[in-house]
Short mmCIF file of N, CA and C in Angstrom, two decimals:
data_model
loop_
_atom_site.label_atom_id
_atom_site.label_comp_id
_atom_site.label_asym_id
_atom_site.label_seq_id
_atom_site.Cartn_x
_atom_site.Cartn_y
_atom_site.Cartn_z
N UNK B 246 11.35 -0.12 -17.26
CA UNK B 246 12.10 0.25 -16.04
C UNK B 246 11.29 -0.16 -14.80
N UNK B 247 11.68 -0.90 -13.81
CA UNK B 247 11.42 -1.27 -12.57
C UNK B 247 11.03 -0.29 -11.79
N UNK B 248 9.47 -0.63 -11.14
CA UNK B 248 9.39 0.37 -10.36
C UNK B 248 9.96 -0.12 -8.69
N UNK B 249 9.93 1.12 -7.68
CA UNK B 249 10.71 0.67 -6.50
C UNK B 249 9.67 0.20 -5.41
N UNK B 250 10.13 -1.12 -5.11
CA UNK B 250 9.73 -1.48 -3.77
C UNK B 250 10.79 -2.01 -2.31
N UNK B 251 10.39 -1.65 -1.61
CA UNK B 251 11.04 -1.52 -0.36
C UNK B 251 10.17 -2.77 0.43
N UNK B 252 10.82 -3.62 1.34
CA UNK B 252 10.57 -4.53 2.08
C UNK B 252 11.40 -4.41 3.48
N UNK B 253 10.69 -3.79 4.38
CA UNK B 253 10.73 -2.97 5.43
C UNK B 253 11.20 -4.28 6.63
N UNK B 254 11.62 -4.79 7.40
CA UNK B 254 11.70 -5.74 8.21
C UNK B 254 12.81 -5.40 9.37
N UNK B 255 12.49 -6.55 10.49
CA UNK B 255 13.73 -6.43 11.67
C UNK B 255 13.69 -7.52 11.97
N UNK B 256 14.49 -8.43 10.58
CA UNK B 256 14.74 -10.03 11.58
C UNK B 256 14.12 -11.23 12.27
N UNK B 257 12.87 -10.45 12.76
CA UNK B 257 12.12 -11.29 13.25
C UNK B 257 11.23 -12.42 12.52
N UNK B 258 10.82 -13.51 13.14
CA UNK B 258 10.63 -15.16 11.92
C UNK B 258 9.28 -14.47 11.47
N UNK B 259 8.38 -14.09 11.72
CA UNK B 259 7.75 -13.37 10.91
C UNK B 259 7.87 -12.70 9.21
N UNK B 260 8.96 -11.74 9.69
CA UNK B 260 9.58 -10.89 8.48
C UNK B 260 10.48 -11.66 7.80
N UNK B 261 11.22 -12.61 8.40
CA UNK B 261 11.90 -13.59 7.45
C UNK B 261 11.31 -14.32 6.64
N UNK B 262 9.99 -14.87 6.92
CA UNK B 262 9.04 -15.84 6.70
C UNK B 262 8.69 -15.02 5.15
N UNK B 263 7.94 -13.90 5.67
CA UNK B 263 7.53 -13.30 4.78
C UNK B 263 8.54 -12.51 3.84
N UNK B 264 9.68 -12.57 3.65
CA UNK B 264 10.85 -12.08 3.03
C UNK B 264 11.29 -12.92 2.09
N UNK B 265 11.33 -14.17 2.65
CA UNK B 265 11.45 -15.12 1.85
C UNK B 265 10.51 -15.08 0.54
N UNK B 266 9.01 -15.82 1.17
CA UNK B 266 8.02 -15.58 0.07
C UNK B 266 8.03 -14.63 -0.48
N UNK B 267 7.29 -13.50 -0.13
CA UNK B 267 6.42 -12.69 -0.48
C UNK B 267 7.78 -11.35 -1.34
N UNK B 268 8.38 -11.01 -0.61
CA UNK B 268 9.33 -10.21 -1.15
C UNK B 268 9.90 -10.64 -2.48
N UNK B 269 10.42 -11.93 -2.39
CA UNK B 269 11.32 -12.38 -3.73
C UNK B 269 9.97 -13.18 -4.44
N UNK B 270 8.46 -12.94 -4.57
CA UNK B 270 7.30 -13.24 -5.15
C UNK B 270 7.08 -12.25 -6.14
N UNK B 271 7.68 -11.03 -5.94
CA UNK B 271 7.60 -10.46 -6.81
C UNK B 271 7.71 -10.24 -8.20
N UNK B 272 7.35 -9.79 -9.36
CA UNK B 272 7.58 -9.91 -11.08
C UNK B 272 9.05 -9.10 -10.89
N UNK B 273 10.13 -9.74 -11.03
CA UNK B 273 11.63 -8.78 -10.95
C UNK B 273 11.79 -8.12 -12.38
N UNK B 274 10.66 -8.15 -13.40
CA UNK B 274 10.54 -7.34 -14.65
C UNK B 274 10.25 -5.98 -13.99
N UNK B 275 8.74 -5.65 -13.41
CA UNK B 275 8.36 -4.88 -12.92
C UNK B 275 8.76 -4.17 -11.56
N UNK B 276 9.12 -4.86 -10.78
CA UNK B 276 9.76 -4.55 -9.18
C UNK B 276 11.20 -4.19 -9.07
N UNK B 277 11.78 -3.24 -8.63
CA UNK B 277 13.33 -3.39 -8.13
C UNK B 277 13.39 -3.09 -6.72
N UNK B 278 13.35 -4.84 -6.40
CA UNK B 278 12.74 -4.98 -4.94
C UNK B 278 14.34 -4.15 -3.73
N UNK B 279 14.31 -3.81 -2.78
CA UNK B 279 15.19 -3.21 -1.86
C UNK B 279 14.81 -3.66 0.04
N UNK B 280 15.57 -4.52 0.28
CA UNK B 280 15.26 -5.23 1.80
C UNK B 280 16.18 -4.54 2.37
N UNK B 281 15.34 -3.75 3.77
CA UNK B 281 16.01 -2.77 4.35
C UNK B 281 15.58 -3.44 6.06
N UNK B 282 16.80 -3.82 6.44
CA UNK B 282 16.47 -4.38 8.12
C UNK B 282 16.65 -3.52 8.70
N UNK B 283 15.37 -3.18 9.34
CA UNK B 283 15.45 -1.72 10.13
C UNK B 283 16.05 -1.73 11.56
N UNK B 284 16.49 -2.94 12.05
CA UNK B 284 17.10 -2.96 13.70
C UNK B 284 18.53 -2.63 13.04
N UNK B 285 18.57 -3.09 11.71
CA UNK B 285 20.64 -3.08 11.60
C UNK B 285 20.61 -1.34 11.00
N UNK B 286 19.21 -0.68 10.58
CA UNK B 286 19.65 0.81 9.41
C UNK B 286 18.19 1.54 10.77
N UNK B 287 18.59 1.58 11.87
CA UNK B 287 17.64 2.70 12.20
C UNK B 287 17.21 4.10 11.94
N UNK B 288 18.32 4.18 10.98
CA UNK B 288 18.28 5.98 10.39
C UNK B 288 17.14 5.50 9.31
N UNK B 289 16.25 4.64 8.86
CA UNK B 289 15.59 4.49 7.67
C UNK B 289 13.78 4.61 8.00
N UNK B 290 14.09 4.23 9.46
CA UNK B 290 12.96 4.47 10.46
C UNK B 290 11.80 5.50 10.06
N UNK B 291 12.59 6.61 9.88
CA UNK B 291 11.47 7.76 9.38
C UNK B 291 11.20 7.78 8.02
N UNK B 292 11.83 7.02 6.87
CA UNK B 292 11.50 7.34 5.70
C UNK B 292 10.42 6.00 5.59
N UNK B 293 10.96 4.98 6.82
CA UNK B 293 9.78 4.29 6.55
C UNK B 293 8.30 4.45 7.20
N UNK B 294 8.22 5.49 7.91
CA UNK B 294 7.03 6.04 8.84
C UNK B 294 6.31 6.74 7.81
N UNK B 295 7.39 7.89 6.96
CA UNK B 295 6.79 8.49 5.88
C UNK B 295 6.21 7.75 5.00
N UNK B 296 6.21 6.58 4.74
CA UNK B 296 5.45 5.99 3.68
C UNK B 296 4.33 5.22 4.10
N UNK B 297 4.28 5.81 5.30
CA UNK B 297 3.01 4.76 6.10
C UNK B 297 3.12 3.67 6.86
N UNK B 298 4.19 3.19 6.97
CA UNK B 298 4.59 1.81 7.22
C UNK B 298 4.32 2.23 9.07
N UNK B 299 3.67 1.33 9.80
CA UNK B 299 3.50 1.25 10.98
C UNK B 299 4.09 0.08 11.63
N UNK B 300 4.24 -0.89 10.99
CA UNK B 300 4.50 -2.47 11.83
C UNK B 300 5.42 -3.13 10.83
N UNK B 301 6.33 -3.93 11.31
CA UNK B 301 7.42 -4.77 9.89
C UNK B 301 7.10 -6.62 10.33
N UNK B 302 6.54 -6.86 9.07
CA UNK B 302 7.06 -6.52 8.02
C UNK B 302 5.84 -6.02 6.72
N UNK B 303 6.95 -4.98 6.15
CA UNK B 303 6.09 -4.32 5.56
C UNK B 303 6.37 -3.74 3.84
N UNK B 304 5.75 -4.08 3.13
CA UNK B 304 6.11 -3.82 1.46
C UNK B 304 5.38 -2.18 1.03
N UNK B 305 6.95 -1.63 0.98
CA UNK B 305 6.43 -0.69 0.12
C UNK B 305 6.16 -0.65 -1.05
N UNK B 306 4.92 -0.22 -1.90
CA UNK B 306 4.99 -0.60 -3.33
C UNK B 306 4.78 0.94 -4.07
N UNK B 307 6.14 1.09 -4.62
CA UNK B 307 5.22 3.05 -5.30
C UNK B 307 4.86 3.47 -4.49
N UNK B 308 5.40 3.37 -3.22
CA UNK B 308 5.36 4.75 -2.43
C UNK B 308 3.60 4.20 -1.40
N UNK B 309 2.99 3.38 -1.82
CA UNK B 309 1.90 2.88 -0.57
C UNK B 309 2.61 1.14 0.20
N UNK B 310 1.87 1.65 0.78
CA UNK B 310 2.55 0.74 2.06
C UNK B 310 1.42 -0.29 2.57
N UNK B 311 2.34 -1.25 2.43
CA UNK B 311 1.13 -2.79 2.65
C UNK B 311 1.89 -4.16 3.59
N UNK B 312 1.13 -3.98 4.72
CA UNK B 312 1.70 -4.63 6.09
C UNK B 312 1.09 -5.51 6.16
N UNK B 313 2.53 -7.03 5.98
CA UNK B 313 2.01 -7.92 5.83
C UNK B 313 2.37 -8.58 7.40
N UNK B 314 0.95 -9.71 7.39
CA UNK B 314 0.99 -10.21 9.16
C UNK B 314 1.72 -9.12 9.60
N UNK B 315 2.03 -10.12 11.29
CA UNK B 315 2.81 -8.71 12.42
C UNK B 315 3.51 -9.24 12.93
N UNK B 316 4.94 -8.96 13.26
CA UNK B 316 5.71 -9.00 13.47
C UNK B 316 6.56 -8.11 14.49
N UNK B 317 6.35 -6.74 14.39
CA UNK B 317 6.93 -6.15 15.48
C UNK B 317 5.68 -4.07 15.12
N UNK B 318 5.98 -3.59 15.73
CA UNK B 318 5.24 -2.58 15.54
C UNK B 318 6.59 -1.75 15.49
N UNK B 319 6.50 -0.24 14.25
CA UNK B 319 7.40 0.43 14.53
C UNK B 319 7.68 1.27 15.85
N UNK B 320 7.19 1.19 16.79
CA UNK B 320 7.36 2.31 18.08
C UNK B 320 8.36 1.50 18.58
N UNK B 321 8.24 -0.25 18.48
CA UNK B 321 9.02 -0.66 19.36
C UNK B 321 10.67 -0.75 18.81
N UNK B 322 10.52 -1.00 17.76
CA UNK B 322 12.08 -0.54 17.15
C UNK B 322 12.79 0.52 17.07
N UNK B 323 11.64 0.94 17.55
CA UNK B 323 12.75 3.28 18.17
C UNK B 323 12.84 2.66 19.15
N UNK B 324 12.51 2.12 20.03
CA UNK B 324 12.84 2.04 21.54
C UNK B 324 14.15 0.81 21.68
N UNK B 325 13.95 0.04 20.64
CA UNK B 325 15.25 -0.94 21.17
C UNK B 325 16.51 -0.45 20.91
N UNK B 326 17.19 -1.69 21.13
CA UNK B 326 18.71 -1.57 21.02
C UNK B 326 19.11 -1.66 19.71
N UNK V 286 6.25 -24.72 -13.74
CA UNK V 286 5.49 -24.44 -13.57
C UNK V 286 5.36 -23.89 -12.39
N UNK V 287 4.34 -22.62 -12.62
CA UNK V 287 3.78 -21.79 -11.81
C UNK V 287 3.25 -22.63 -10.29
N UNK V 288 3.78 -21.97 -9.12
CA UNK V 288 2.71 -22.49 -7.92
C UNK V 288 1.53 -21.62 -7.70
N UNK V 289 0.71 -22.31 -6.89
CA UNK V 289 -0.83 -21.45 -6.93
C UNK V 289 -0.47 -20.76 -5.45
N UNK V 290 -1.32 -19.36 -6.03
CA UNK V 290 -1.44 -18.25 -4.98
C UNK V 290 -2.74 -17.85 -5.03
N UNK V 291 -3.28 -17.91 -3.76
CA UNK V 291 -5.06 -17.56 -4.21
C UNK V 291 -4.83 -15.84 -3.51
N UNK V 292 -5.74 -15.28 -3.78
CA UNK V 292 -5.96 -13.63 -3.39
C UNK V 292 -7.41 -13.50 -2.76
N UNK V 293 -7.47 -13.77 -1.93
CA UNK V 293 -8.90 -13.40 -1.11
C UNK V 293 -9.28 -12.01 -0.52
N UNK V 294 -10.78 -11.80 -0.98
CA UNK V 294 -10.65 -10.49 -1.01
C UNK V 294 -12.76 -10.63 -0.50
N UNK V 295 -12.53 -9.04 -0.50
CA UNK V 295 -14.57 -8.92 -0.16
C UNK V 295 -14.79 -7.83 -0.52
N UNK V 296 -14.07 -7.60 -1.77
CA UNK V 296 -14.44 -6.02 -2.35
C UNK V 296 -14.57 -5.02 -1.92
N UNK V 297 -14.00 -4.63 -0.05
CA UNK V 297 -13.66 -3.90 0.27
C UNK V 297 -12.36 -3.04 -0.62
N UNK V 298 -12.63 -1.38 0.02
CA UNK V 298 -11.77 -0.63 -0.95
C UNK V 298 -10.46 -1.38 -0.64
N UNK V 299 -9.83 -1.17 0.91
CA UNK V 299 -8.85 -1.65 0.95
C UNK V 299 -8.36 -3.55 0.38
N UNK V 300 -9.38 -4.03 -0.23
CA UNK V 300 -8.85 -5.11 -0.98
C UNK V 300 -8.91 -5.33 -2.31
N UNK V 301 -9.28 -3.89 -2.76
CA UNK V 301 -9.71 -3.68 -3.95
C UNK V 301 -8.19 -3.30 -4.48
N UNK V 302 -7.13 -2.06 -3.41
CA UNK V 302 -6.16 -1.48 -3.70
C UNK V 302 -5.12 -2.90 -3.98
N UNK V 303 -5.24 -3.82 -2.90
CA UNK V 303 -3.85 -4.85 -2.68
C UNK V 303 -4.35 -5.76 -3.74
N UNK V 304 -5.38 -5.64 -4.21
CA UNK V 304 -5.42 -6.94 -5.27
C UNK V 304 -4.88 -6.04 -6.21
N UNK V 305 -5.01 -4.73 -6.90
CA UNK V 305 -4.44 -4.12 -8.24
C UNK V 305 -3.08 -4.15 -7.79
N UNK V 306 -2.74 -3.65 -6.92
CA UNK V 306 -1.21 -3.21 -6.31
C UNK V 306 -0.19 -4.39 -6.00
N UNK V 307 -0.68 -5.53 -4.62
CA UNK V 307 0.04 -6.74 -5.06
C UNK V 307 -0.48 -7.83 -5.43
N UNK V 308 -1.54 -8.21 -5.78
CA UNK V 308 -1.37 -9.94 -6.67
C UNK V 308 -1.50 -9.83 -7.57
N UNK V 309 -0.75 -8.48 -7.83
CA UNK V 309 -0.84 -8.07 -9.55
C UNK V 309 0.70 -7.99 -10.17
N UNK V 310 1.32 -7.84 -8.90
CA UNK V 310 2.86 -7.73 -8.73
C UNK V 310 3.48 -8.78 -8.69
N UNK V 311 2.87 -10.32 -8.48
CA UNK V 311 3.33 -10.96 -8.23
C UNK V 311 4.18 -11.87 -9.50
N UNK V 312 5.64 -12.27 -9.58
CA UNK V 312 6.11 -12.87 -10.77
C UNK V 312 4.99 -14.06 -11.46
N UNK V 313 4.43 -13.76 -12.59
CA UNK V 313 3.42 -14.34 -13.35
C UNK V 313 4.52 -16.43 -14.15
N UNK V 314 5.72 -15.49 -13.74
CA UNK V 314 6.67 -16.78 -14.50
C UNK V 314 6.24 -18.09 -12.86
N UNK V 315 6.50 -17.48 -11.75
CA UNK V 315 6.43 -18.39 -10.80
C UNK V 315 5.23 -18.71 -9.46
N UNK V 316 3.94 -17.86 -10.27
CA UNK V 316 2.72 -18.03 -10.04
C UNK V 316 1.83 -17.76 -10.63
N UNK V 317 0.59 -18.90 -10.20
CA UNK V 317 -0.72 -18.70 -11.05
C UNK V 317 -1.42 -18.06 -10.18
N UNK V 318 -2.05 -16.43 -10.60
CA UNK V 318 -3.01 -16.06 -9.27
C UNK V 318 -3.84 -16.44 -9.38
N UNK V 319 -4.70 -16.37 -8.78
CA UNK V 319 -6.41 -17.14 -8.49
C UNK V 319 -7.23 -15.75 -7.69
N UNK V 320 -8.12 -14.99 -7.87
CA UNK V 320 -8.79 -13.92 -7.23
C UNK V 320 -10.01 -14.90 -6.82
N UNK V 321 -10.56 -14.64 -5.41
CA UNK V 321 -11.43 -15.40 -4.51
C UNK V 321 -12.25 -14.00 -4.50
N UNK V 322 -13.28 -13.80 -4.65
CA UNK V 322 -13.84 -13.13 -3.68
C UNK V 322 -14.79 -13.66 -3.21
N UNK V 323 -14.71 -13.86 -1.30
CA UNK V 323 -15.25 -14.54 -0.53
C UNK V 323 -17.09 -13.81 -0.29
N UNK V 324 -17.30 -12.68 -0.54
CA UNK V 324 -18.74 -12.29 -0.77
C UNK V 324 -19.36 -12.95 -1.58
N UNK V 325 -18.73 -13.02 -3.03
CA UNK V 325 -19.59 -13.68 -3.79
C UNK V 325 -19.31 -15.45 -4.14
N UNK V 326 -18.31 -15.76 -2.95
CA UNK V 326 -18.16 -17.09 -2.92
C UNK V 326 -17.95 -17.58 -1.79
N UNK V 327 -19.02 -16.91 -0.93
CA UNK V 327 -19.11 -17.49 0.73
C UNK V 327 -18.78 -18.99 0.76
N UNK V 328 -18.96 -20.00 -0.33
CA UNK V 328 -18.65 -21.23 -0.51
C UNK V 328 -17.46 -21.89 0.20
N UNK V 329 -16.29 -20.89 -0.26
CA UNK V 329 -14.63 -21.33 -0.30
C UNK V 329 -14.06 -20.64 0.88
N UNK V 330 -15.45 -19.67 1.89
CA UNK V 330 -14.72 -19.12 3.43
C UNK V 330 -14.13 -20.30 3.55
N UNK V 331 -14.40 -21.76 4.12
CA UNK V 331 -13.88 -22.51 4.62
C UNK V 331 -12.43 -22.90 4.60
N UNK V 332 -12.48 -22.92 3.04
CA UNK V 332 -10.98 -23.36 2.37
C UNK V 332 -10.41 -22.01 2.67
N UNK V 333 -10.37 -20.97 2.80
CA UNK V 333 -9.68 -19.67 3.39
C UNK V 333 -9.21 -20.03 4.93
N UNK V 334 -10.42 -20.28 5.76
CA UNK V 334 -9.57 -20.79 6.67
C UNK V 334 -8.63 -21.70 7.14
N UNK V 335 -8.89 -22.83 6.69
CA UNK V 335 -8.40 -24.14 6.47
C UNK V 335 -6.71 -23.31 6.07
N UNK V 336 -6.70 -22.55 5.18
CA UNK V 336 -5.18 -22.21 4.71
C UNK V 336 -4.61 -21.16 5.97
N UNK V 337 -5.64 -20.49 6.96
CA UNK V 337 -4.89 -19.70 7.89
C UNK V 337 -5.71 -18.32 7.75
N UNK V 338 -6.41 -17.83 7.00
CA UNK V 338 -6.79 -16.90 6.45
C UNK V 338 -7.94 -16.55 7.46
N UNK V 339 -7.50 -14.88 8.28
CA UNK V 339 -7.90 -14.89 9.48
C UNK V 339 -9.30 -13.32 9.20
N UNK V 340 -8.40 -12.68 7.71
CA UNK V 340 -8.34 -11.14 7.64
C UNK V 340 -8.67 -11.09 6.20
N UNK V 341 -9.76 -10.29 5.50
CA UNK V 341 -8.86 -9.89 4.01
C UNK V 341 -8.51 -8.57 3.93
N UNK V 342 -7.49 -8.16 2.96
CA UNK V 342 -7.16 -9.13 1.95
C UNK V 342 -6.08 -9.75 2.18
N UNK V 343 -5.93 -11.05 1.89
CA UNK V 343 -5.24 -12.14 2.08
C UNK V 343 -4.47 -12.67 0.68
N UNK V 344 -3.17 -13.28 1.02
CA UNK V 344 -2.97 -14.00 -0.32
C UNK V 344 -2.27 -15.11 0.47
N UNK V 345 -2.35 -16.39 -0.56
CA UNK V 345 -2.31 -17.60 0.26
C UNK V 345 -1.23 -17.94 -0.74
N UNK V 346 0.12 -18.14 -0.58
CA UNK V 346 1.69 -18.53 -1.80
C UNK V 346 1.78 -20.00 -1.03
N UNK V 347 1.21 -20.47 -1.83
CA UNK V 347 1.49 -22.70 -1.60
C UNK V 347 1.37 -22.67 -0.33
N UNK V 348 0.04 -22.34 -0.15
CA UNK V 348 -0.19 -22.62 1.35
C UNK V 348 0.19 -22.00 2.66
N UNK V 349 0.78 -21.18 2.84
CA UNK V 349 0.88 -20.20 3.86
C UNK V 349 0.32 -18.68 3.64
N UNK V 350 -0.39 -18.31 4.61
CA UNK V 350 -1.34 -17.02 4.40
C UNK V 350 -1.01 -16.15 4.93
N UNK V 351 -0.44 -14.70 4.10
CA UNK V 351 -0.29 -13.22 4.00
C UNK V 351 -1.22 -12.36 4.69
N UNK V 352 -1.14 -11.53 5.53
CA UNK V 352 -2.49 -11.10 5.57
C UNK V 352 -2.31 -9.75 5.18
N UNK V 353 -2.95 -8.78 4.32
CA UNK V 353 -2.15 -7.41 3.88
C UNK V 353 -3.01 -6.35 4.20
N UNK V 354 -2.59 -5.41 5.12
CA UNK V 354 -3.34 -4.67 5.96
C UNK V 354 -4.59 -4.98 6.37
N UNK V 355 -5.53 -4.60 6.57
CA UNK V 355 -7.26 -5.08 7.10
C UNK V 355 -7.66 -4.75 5.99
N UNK V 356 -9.09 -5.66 5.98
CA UNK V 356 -10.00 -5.16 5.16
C UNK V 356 -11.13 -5.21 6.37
N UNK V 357 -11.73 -6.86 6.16
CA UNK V 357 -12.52 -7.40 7.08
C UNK V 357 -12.30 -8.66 7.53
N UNK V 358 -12.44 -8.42 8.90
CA UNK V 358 -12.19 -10.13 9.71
C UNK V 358 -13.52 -10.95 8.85
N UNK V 359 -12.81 -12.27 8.65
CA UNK V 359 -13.52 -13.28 7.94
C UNK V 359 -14.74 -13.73 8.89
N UNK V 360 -14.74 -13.11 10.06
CA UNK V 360 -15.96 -13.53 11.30
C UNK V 360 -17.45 -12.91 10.53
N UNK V 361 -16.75 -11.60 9.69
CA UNK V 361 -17.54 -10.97 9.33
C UNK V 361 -18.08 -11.20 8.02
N UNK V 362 -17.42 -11.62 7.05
CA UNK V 362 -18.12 -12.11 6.42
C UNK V 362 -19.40 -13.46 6.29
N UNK V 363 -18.47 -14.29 7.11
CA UNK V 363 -19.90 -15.58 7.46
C UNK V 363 -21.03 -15.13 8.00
N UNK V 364 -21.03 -13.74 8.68
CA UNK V 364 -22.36 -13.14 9.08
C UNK V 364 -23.15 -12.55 8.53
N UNK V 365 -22.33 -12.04 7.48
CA UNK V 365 -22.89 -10.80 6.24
C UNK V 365 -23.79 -11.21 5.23
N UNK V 366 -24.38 -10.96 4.35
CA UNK V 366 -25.79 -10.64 3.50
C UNK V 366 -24.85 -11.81 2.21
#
């Protein structure tokens, strides 16, 4: 059974960049990967704060959180549109 | 065949976690990992940079470089013991 990972992002060529690779890099035996664009699901904001996630784009793996390059910081995606 | 992904690391804890956690995750069908560690192979800093590699721990997927949370700026290793 797949464990869950979350791939935290907002669009930006950064997080695409790395969405591309790194997200679908994953073993899809082991991973049941979940891409969540946080400018289009802002209600996800806090579950992704809860897991540590500070900046997108960002891989949750089992619940730890691993931020890859930078791309946007989460404060600024509470504040946008 | 597999493309090459190198994992650069300096045995910091935090590159100790992302090497078990992701270049361990990574689909084994559509990459070969490669573990660097640049302490005991100050040799290949160069080729780390040369690929972009600013931070570890780092993973480098056919040539474009990840950087996954901090460990240590690579400034710091060329200075180190």
């Amino acid at each position: 059974m797949p464990q869950k990972a979350t791939f935290y992002h907002a669009g930006c060529p950064v997080c695409v960049d790395a969405e591309q690779r790194l997200a679908h890099a994953l073993d899809p035996t082991a991973w049941a990967v979940e891409i969540v664009h946080l400018g289009e699901q802002p209600q996800r904001i806090g579950e992704a704060e809860a897991a540590g996630v500070a900046s997108v784009p960002a891989l949750v793996l089992a619940g730890s959180a691993y931020h890859i390059n930078f791309g946007a910081a989460l404060a600024e995606l509470k504040g946008g549109a």
